[in-house]
Amino acid sequence: MRPIWSGSISFGLVSVPVRMYSATESKELRFNFLDRRDMSPIGYEKVSKESGKPVPPDEIVRGFEIQKGQYVPIEDEDLDRLDIELTHSIDICDFVDLEEIDPIYFRKAYYLLPQEGAEKPYRLLVKALEETGKVGIAKVVIRNKQHLAALRAYDGRLILETMYYADEIRQPETADGTARLQKPEVEMAKSLVENLSDKFKPEKYDDNYRKELLELIRAKAKGKELPEPKEEADGEVVDLMAALRESVERTQKQQKRSKKKPAKKAS
């Protein structure tokens, strides 16, 4: 892995030099656009919206639209005039409990690993976060954008998770409607949740859609006959209580079957 950022973690008078690495990667299958007539790839070309002519890369600049059709160009040297200390520092503002942060705020995770000679303060911060159960709420500039971020210990390392600011979280319309909940319905729903509860094991879940899509691509590449598209069932109006009761009964039966499975005999 190549570092995408280097700087230091700052809290109080302590500074820990670190390098940042992407902690996740997308396994999403990506498609190319093709010309149906000869299956040749279609390229992406940056053109002027005014003239329709291509624009050379060295003639493309950033710009912010302050009002319809009026832009202010921003050069690299303009960005360099901003607080240079902030662009190379993860400044911790507060330490909070992880449970206080709703997952809706999290964006993307990055590993932070110590630079040469910074191993001891790095390990000290990891240990302090592990034993207190706290995460640091920090600000950091990555690729010309200031992010709110959570700094936490993970598997003996430091993880930085960029976050949305409060004003970036949209407030949806109310979901209450006119429905009234009956106590038996609530109790039955709680029973279903309890019956389906388990410890979180990330390796338990995989991307079935990606697997089936890969199989379809391979089959089509070999000229095999593809299955007919599945028809979607019409949305049925169901008896909520009956559906909950049946679901609870099914999960209870599944739990009983799993408990009855005989243990493997020792050889």
mmCIF file of C-alpha atoms in Angstrom:
data_model
loop_
_atom_site.group_PDB
_atom_site.id
_atom_site.type_symbol
_atom_site.label_atom_id
_atom_site.label_comp_id
_atom_site.label_asym_id
_atom_site.label_seq_id
_atom_site.Cartn_x
_atom_site.Cartn_y
_atom_site.Cartn_z
ATOM 1 C CA MET A 1 0.000 0.000 0.000
ATOM 2 C CA ARG A 2 1.169 3.504 -0.799
ATOM 3 C CA PRO A 3 0.540 6.334 1.670
ATOM 4 C CA ILE A 4 -1.954 8.924 0.441
ATOM 5 C CA TRP A 5 -1.135 11.520 3.119
ATOM 6 C CA SER A 6 1.530 12.156 5.748
ATOM 7 C CA GLY A 7 1.511 14.471 8.727
ATOM 8 C CA SER A 8 1.022 14.216 12.478
ATOM 9 C CA ILE A 9 -1.642 13.620 15.101
ATOM 10 C CA SER A 10 -1.804 16.529 17.551
ATOM 11 C CA PHE A 11 -3.497 16.477 20.966
ATOM 12 C CA GLY A 12 -2.441 18.702 23.838
ATOM 13 C CA LEU A 13 1.323 19.184 23.398
ATOM 14 C CA VAL A 14 1.788 15.689 21.932
ATOM 15 C CA SER A 15 2.549 15.178 18.235
ATOM 16 C CA VAL A 16 2.678 11.734 16.572
ATOM 17 C CA PRO A 17 4.030 11.640 12.964
ATOM 18 C CA VAL A 18 1.965 9.223 10.860
ATOM 19 C CA ARG A 19 1.257 8.113 7.297
ATOM 20 C CA MET A 20 -2.266 7.477 6.013
ATOM 21 C CA TYR A 21 -3.382 4.457 3.958
ATOM 22 C CA SER A 22 -6.798 3.477 2.582
ATOM 23 C CA ALA A 23 -8.328 0.894 4.907
ATOM 24 C CA THR A 24 -11.025 -0.328 2.521
ATOM 25 C CA GLU A 25 -11.449 -1.074 -1.167
ATOM 26 C CA SER A 26 -14.503 -1.453 -3.345
ATOM 27 C CA LYS A 27 -15.055 -4.833 -5.003
ATOM 28 C CA GLU A 28 -17.839 -3.392 -7.129
ATOM 29 C CA LEU A 29 -17.797 -4.584 -10.730
ATOM 30 C CA ARG A 30 -17.279 -1.718 -13.155
ATOM 31 C CA PHE A 31 -18.504 -1.669 -16.732
ATOM 32 C CA ASN A 32 -17.170 0.097 -19.826
ATOM 33 C CA PHE A 33 -19.363 1.906 -22.319
ATOM 34 C CA LEU A 34 -19.154 0.352 -25.788
ATOM 35 C CA ASP A 35 -20.257 1.144 -29.308
ATOM 36 C CA ARG A 36 -22.963 -1.468 -29.951
ATOM 37 C CA ARG A 37 -22.000 -1.663 -33.657
ATOM 38 C CA ASP A 38 -18.429 -2.964 -33.191
ATOM 39 C CA MET A 39 -18.009 -3.333 -29.386
ATOM 40 C CA SER A 40 -15.246 -0.696 -29.344
ATOM 41 C CA PRO A 41 -14.782 1.164 -26.006
ATOM 42 C CA ILE A 42 -16.105 4.705 -25.797
ATOM 43 C CA GLY A 43 -13.609 7.165 -24.306
ATOM 44 C CA TYR A 44 -14.232 10.060 -21.954
ATOM 45 C CA GLU A 45 -13.283 13.466 -23.273
ATOM 46 C CA LYS A 46 -13.452 16.801 -21.459
ATOM 47 C CA VAL A 47 -15.030 19.359 -23.747
ATOM 48 C CA SER A 48 -16.160 22.949 -23.377
ATOM 49 C CA LYS A 49 -19.907 23.223 -22.762
ATOM 50 C CA GLU A 50 -19.892 26.432 -24.780
ATOM 51 C CA SER A 51 -18.016 25.402 -27.947
ATOM 52 C CA GLY A 52 -18.185 21.595 -27.712
ATOM 53 C CA LYS A 53 -14.420 21.449 -28.455
ATOM 54 C CA PRO A 54 -11.910 19.394 -26.365
ATOM 55 C CA VAL A 55 -9.967 21.301 -23.655
ATOM 56 C CA PRO A 56 -6.292 20.359 -23.001
ATOM 57 C CA PRO A 57 -5.586 19.177 -19.403
ATOM 58 C CA ASP A 58 -3.178 22.076 -18.747
ATOM 59 C CA GLU A 59 -5.951 24.553 -19.588
ATOM 60 C CA ILE A 60 -8.427 23.130 -17.042
ATOM 61 C CA VAL A 61 -8.693 24.986 -13.709
ATOM 62 C CA ARG A 62 -10.929 24.699 -10.658
ATOM 63 C CA GLY A 63 -13.728 27.195 -10.344
ATOM 64 C CA PHE A 64 -16.544 27.977 -7.934
ATOM 65 C CA GLU A 65 -19.891 29.196 -9.259
ATOM 66 C CA ILE A 66 -20.865 32.176 -7.076
ATOM 67 C CA GLN A 67 -24.003 32.821 -9.126
ATOM 68 C CA LYS A 68 -25.532 31.375 -12.285
ATOM 69 C CA GLY A 69 -22.860 31.461 -15.009
ATOM 70 C CA GLN A 70 -20.323 33.431 -12.924
ATOM 71 C CA TYR A 71 -17.256 31.547 -11.718
ATOM 72 C CA VAL A 72 -14.231 32.376 -9.559
ATOM 73 C CA PRO A 73 -11.112 30.400 -10.642
ATOM 74 C CA ILE A 74 -9.060 28.831 -7.824
ATOM 75 C CA GLU A 75 -5.384 28.006 -8.478
ATOM 76 C CA ASP A 76 -3.104 25.718 -6.436
ATOM 77 C CA GLU A 77 -1.261 28.752 -5.041
ATOM 78 C CA ASP A 78 -4.591 30.083 -3.748
ATOM 79 C CA LEU A 79 -5.082 26.908 -1.731
ATOM 80 C CA ASP A 80 -1.507 27.180 -0.436
ATOM 81 C CA ARG A 81 -2.469 30.474 1.229
ATOM 82 C CA LEU A 82 -4.730 28.575 3.622
ATOM 83 C CA ASP A 83 -3.489 27.461 7.055
ATOM 84 C CA ILE A 84 -0.525 25.242 6.114
ATOM 85 C CA GLU A 85 -0.307 23.752 9.614
ATOM 86 C CA LEU A 86 -3.838 22.403 9.333
ATOM 87 C CA THR A 87 -3.137 20.644 6.018
ATOM 88 C CA HIS A 88 -0.509 18.392 7.608
ATOM 89 C CA SER A 89 -2.057 17.823 11.012
ATOM 90 C CA ILE A 90 -4.840 15.727 12.498
ATOM 91 C CA ASP A 91 -5.955 18.100 15.247
ATOM 92 C CA ILE A 92 -7.936 16.337 17.966
ATOM 93 C CA CYS A 93 -10.639 18.615 19.396
ATOM 94 C CA ASP A 94 -12.247 16.255 21.936
ATOM 95 C CA PHE A 95 -12.302 12.657 23.124
ATOM 96 C CA VAL A 96 -15.754 11.005 23.244
ATOM 97 C CA ASP A 97 -17.343 7.559 23.632
ATOM 98 C CA LEU A 98 -17.753 5.708 20.330
ATOM 99 C CA GLU A 99 -21.339 4.782 21.300
ATOM 100 C CA GLU A 100 -22.251 8.487 21.197
ATOM 101 C CA ILE A 101 -21.596 8.672 17.427
ATOM 102 C CA ASP A 102 -24.415 7.465 15.172
ATOM 103 C CA PRO A 103 -23.083 5.433 12.174
ATOM 104 C CA ILE A 104 -24.820 7.850 9.765
ATOM 105 C CA TYR A 105 -21.902 10.250 10.321
ATOM 106 C CA PHE A 106 -19.159 7.913 9.067
ATOM 107 C CA ARG A 107 -17.753 8.216 5.518
ATOM 108 C CA LYS A 108 -14.502 6.297 4.836
ATOM 109 C CA ALA A 109 -11.815 4.584 6.916
ATOM 110 C CA TYR A 110 -8.041 5.036 6.696
ATOM 111 C CA TYR A 111 -5.188 3.317 8.509
ATOM 112 C CA LEU A 112 -2.705 5.568 10.276
ATOM 113 C CA LEU A 113 0.737 3.993 10.728
ATOM 114 C CA PRO A 114 3.708 5.584 12.515
ATOM 115 C CA GLN A 115 6.523 7.256 10.649
ATOM 116 C CA GLU A 116 10.078 6.172 11.469
ATOM 117 C CA GLY A 117 10.992 7.009 15.062
ATOM 118 C CA ALA A 118 7.377 7.648 16.114
ATOM 119 C CA GLU A 119 6.545 4.086 17.152
ATOM 120 C CA LYS A 120 6.529 4.746 20.931
ATOM 121 C CA PRO A 121 4.126 7.744 21.013
ATOM 122 C CA TYR A 122 2.002 5.916 18.417
ATOM 123 C CA ARG A 123 1.727 2.805 20.612
ATOM 124 C CA LEU A 124 1.069 5.015 23.640
ATOM 125 C CA LEU A 125 -1.917 6.657 21.913
ATOM 126 C CA VAL A 126 -3.271 3.283 20.750
ATOM 127 C CA LYS A 127 -3.026 1.919 24.317
ATOM 128 C CA ALA A 128 -4.678 4.993 25.834
ATOM 129 C CA LEU A 129 -7.619 4.781 23.420
ATOM 130 C CA GLU A 130 -8.006 1.025 23.966
ATOM 131 C CA GLU A 131 -8.048 1.289 27.756
ATOM 132 C CA THR A 132 -10.306 4.350 27.983
ATOM 133 C CA GLY A 133 -12.700 3.225 25.220
ATOM 134 C CA LYS A 134 -12.558 6.747 23.778
ATOM 135 C CA VAL A 135 -12.229 8.052 20.217
ATOM 136 C CA GLY A 136 -10.725 11.369 19.212
ATOM 137 C CA ILE A 137 -12.875 13.833 17.258
ATOM 138 C CA ALA A 138 -10.505 15.652 14.949
ATOM 139 C CA LYS A 139 -10.210 17.892 11.912
ATOM 140 C CA VAL A 140 -7.946 17.052 8.983
ATOM 141 C CA VAL A 141 -7.438 18.300 5.428
ATOM 142 C CA ILE A 142 -7.259 15.537 2.788
ATOM 143 C CA ARG A 143 -7.090 16.407 -0.903
ATOM 144 C CA ASN A 144 -8.015 20.054 -0.412
ATOM 145 C CA LYS A 145 -11.074 19.328 1.749
ATOM 146 C CA GLN A 146 -11.326 19.678 5.491
ATOM 147 C CA HIS A 147 -12.953 16.650 7.103
ATOM 148 C CA LEU A 148 -14.384 16.000 10.501
ATOM 149 C CA ALA A 149 -12.968 12.643 11.609
ATOM 150 C CA ALA A 150 -12.984 10.043 14.362
ATOM 151 C CA LEU A 151 -9.617 8.638 15.460
ATOM 152 C CA ARG A 152 -9.881 5.259 17.181
ATOM 153 C CA ALA A 153 -7.928 2.131 18.044
ATOM 154 C CA TYR A 154 -8.588 -0.906 15.858
ATOM 155 C CA ASP A 155 -6.752 -4.236 16.102
ATOM 156 C CA GLY A 156 -3.669 -2.636 17.644
ATOM 157 C CA ARG A 157 -3.536 0.182 15.091
ATOM 158 C CA LEU A 158 -5.028 3.609 14.609
ATOM 159 C CA ILE A 159 -7.966 4.114 12.259
ATOM 160 C CA LEU A 160 -9.156 7.510 11.045
ATOM 161 C CA GLU A 161 -12.764 7.576 9.859
ATOM 162 C CA THR A 162 -13.826 10.696 8.017
ATOM 163 C CA MET A 163 -17.259 11.962 8.996
ATOM 164 C CA TYR A 164 -20.066 14.152 7.737
ATOM 165 C CA TYR A 165 -20.585 17.499 9.442
ATOM 166 C CA ALA A 166 -23.924 18.010 11.177
ATOM 167 C CA ASP A 167 -25.218 20.278 8.400
ATOM 168 C CA GLU A 168 -24.479 17.549 5.813
ATOM 169 C CA ILE A 169 -26.953 15.107 7.368
ATOM 170 C CA ARG A 170 -30.331 15.546 5.697
ATOM 171 C CA GLN A 171 -33.506 15.577 7.752
ATOM 172 C CA PRO A 172 -36.203 13.438 6.086
ATOM 173 C CA GLU A 173 -39.922 13.890 6.395
ATOM 174 C CA THR A 174 -41.607 12.177 9.316
ATOM 175 C CA ALA A 175 -42.263 8.451 8.955
ATOM 176 C CA ASP A 176 -45.070 8.323 11.516
ATOM 177 C CA GLY A 177 -48.044 8.688 9.185
ATOM 178 C CA THR A 178 -51.402 7.766 10.676
ATOM 179 C CA ALA A 179 -50.489 4.238 11.768
ATOM 180 C CA ARG A 180 -51.103 3.259 15.385
ATOM 181 C CA LEU A 181 -49.032 0.518 16.958
ATOM 182 C CA GLN A 182 -50.713 -2.159 19.050
ATOM 183 C CA LYS A 183 -48.824 -3.595 22.026
ATOM 184 C CA PRO A 184 -49.063 -7.233 20.803
ATOM 185 C CA GLU A 185 -47.542 -6.144 17.460
ATOM 186 C CA VAL A 186 -44.629 -4.439 19.230
ATOM 187 C CA GLU A 187 -44.006 -7.479 21.469
ATOM 188 C CA MET A 188 -44.129 -9.832 18.486
ATOM 189 C CA ALA A 189 -41.698 -7.611 16.522
ATOM 190 C CA LYS A 190 -39.325 -7.560 19.526
ATOM 191 C CA SER A 191 -39.481 -11.378 19.714
ATOM 192 C CA LEU A 192 -38.567 -11.632 16.037
ATOM 193 C CA VAL A 193 -35.599 -9.268 16.504
ATOM 194 C CA GLU A 194 -34.394 -11.302 19.512
ATOM 195 C CA ASN A 195 -34.736 -14.600 17.635
ATOM 196 C CA LEU A 196 -32.674 -13.262 14.720
ATOM 197 C CA SER A 197 -30.004 -11.676 16.947
ATOM 198 C CA ASP A 198 -26.391 -12.880 16.843
ATOM 199 C CA LYS A 199 -22.874 -11.549 17.345
ATOM 200 C CA PHE A 200 -21.551 -9.460 14.454
ATOM 201 C CA LYS A 201 -19.237 -11.595 12.286
ATOM 202 C CA PRO A 202 -18.300 -9.627 9.129
ATOM 203 C CA GLU A 203 -16.947 -12.722 7.372
ATOM 204 C CA LYS A 204 -20.436 -14.235 7.584
ATOM 205 C CA TYR A 205 -21.749 -11.865 4.908
ATOM 206 C CA ASP A 206 -20.756 -11.807 1.255
ATOM 207 C CA ASP A 207 -21.817 -10.046 -1.925
ATOM 208 C CA ASN A 208 -24.245 -12.498 -3.564
ATOM 209 C CA TYR A 209 -25.139 -10.022 -6.293
ATOM 210 C CA ARG A 210 -21.479 -9.611 -7.345
ATOM 211 C CA LYS A 211 -20.981 -13.399 -7.404
ATOM 212 C CA GLU A 212 -24.070 -13.998 -9.555
ATOM 213 C CA LEU A 213 -23.131 -11.120 -11.858
ATOM 214 C CA LEU A 214 -19.639 -12.592 -12.370
ATOM 215 C CA GLU A 215 -21.168 -15.988 -13.149
ATOM 216 C CA LEU A 216 -23.512 -14.372 -15.669
ATOM 217 C CA ILE A 217 -20.587 -12.521 -17.328
ATOM 218 C CA ARG A 218 -18.541 -15.746 -17.602
ATOM 219 C CA ALA A 219 -21.518 -17.678 -18.958
ATOM 220 C CA LYS A 220 -22.252 -15.007 -21.558
ATOM 221 C CA ALA A 221 -18.562 -14.871 -22.558
ATOM 222 C CA LYS A 222 -18.703 -18.631 -23.233
ATOM 223 C CA GLY A 223 -21.919 -18.297 -25.242
ATOM 224 C CA LYS A 224 -24.005 -20.271 -22.762
ATOM 225 C CA GLU A 225 -27.777 -19.914 -22.636
ATOM 226 C CA LEU A 226 -28.824 -17.521 -19.909
ATOM 227 C CA PRO A 227 -31.786 -18.080 -17.572
ATOM 228 C CA GLU A 228 -34.982 -16.126 -18.105
ATOM 229 C CA PRO A 229 -35.291 -12.920 -16.039
ATOM 230 C CA LYS A 230 -37.102 -13.435 -12.761
ATOM 231 C CA GLU A 231 -40.525 -11.843 -12.518
ATOM 232 C CA GLU A 232 -41.041 -9.588 -9.551
ATOM 233 C CA ALA A 233 -44.001 -10.484 -7.362
ATOM 234 C CA ASP A 234 -46.755 -7.904 -7.065
ATOM 235 C CA GLY A 235 -46.755 -6.032 -3.773
ATOM 236 C CA GLU A 236 -49.234 -7.823 -1.533
ATOM 237 C CA VAL A 237 -51.166 -6.282 1.320
ATOM 238 C CA VAL A 238 -50.359 -8.652 4.183
ATOM 239 C CA ASP A 239 -51.762 -9.102 7.649
ATOM 240 C CA LEU A 240 -48.929 -7.618 9.723
ATOM 241 C CA MET A 241 -49.689 -9.602 12.868
ATOM 242 C CA ALA A 242 -49.989 -12.865 10.933
ATOM 243 C CA ALA A 243 -46.677 -12.198 9.157
ATOM 244 C CA LEU A 244 -44.943 -11.419 12.456
ATOM 245 C CA ARG A 245 -46.373 -14.533 14.135
ATOM 246 C CA GLU A 246 -45.311 -16.801 11.274
ATOM 247 C CA SER A 247 -41.829 -15.270 11.209
ATOM 248 C CA VAL A 248 -41.396 -15.789 14.964
ATOM 249 C CA GLU A 249 -42.546 -19.408 14.688
ATOM 250 C CA ARG A 250 -40.131 -20.086 11.833
ATOM 251 C CA THR A 251 -37.148 -18.620 13.690
ATOM 252 C CA GLN A 252 -38.031 -20.619 16.810
ATOM 253 C CA LYS A 253 -38.112 -23.849 14.766
ATOM 254 C CA GLN A 254 -34.757 -22.993 13.179
ATOM 255 C CA GLN A 255 -33.233 -22.404 16.626
ATOM 256 C CA LYS A 256 -34.564 -25.764 17.888
ATOM 257 C CA ARG A 257 -33.166 -27.603 14.850
ATOM 258 C CA SER A 258 -29.733 -26.020 15.312
ATOM 259 C CA LYS A 259 -29.693 -27.069 18.995
ATOM 260 C CA LYS A 260 -30.636 -30.671 18.105
ATOM 261 C CA LYS A 261 -27.728 -31.134 15.680
ATOM 262 C CA PRO A 262 -25.593 -33.997 17.091
ATOM 263 C CA ALA A 263 -22.059 -33.167 18.137
ATOM 264 C CA LYS A 264 -19.227 -34.698 16.101
ATOM 265 C CA LYS A 265 -17.960 -37.975 17.595
ATOM 266 C CA ALA A 266 -14.349 -37.997 18.745
ATOM 267 C CA SER A 267 -12.240 -40.440 16.759
#
